[in-house]
C-alpha positions as a printed Julia matrix, in Angstrom:
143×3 Matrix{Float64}:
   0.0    0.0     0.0
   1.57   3.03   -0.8
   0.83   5.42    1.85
   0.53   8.6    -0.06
  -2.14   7.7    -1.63
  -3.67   7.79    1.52
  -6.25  10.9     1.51
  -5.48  13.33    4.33
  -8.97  13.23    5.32
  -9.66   9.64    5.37
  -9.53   8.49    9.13
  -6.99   5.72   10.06
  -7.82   3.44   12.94
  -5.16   1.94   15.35
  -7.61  -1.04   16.41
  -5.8   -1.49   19.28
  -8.67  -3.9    20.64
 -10.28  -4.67   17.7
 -11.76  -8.28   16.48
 -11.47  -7.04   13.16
  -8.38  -5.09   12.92
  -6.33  -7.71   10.72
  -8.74  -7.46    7.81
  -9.57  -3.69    8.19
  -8.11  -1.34    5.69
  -7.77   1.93    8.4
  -5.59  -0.6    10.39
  -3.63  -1.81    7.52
  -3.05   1.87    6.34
  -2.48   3.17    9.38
   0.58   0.55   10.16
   2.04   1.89    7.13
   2.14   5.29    7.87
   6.05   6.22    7.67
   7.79   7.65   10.64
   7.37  11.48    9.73
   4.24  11.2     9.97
   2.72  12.66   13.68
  -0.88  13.53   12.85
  -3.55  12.34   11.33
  -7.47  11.83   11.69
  -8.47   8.56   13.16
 -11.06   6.5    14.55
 -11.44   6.3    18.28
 -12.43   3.5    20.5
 -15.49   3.93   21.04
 -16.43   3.51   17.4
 -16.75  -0.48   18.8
 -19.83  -1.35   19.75
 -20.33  -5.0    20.4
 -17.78  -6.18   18.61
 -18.26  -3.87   15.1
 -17.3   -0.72   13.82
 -19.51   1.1    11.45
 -16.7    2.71   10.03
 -14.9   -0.78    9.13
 -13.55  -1.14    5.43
 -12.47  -4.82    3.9
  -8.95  -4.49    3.22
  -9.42  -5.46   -0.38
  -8.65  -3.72   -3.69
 -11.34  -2.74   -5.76
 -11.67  -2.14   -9.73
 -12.14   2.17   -9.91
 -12.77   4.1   -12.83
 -10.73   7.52  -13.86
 -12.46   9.1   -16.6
 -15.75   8.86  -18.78
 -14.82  11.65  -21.93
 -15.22   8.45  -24.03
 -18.68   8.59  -23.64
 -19.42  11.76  -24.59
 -17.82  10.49  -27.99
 -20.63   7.62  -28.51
 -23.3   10.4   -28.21
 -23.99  11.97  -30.92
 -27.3   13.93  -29.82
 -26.56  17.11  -28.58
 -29.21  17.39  -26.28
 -28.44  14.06  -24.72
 -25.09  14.67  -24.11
 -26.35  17.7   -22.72
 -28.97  16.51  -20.39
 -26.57  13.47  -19.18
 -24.37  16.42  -18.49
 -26.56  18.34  -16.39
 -27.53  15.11  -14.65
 -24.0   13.69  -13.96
 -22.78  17.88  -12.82
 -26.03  17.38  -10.17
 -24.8   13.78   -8.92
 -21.37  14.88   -8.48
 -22.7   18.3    -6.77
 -20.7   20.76   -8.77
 -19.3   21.98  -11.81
 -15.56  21.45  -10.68
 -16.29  17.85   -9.07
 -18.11  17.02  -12.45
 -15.1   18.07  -14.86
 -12.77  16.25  -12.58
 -14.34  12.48  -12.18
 -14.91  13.37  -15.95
 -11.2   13.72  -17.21
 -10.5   10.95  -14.72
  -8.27  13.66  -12.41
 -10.33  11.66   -9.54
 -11.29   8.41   -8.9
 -14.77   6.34   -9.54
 -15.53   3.78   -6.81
 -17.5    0.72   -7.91
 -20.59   2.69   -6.48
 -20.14   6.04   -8.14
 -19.3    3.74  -11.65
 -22.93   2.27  -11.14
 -24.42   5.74  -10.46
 -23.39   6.87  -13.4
 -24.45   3.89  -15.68
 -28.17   4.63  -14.21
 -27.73   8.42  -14.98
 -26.75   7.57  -18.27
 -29.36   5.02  -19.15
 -32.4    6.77  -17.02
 -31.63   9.7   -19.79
 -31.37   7.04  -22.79
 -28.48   5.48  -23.71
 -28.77   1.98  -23.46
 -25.49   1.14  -25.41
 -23.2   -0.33  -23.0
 -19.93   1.8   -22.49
 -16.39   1.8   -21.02
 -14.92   4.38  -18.62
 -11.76   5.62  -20.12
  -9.87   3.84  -17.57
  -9.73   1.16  -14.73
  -7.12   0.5   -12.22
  -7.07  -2.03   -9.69
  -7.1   -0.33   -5.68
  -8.04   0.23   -2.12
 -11.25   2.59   -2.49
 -10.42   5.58   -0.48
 -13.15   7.68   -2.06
 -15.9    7.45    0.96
 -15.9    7.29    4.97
């Protein structure tokens, strides 16, 4: 795991009586946090409650998407790629946030790549399309 890849806002967990530290990625990231680093937001204790921690992530990687201009290329009806514009700039809550998951600057999670496949198809494009690009990860995109 390479550490800097690491959001700074993503809390870490030290588990230190945790059942389910081993397989927890905020455990496994936060054992990998180098020396130098003296601060960071974390998950306290008390998050575990009976033995589970709503803030617990599987430490597994997950397929994320960077990127859907290719889309915009299968469209050929301006006012669909207009309204699947307007949509998408809506889901993603701004302007900015749109162009970047757009020109792949930030990450899709497996969630957000299914969100936009509705989007898509809810404004009528059934053909089936590829983001512009997938890369295997830990999802670091939620809390």
């Amino acid at each position: 795991m390479d550490f800097n890849k690491i959001p700074d806002w993503w809390p870490l967990c030290p588990g230190f009586d945790c059942p389910q530290k081993e397989t927890c990625l905020r455990h496994v990231a936060y054992t990998q946090a180098p020396q130098g680093v003296t601060r960071w937001t974390c998950v306290l204790p008390q998050a575990l409650t009976d033995g589970t921690c709503s803030y617990y992530r599987k430490d597994e990687r997950v397929l994320m998407a960077r990127g859907f201009s290719k889309l915009f290329d299968q469209l050929h009806s301006r006012d669909l790629r207009h309204d699947i514009r307007i949509a998408l700039t809506d889901y993603f809550s701004s302007k900015g946030s749109y162009y970047r998951y757009r020109n792949g600057e930030q990450q899709l999670s497996p969630e957000q790549q299914q969100e936009v496949r509705r989007i898509v198809s809810q404004k009528g494009f059934d053909d089936d399309f590829d983001f512009d690009e997938y890369i295997e990860c830990f999802d670091f995109t939620s809390l």
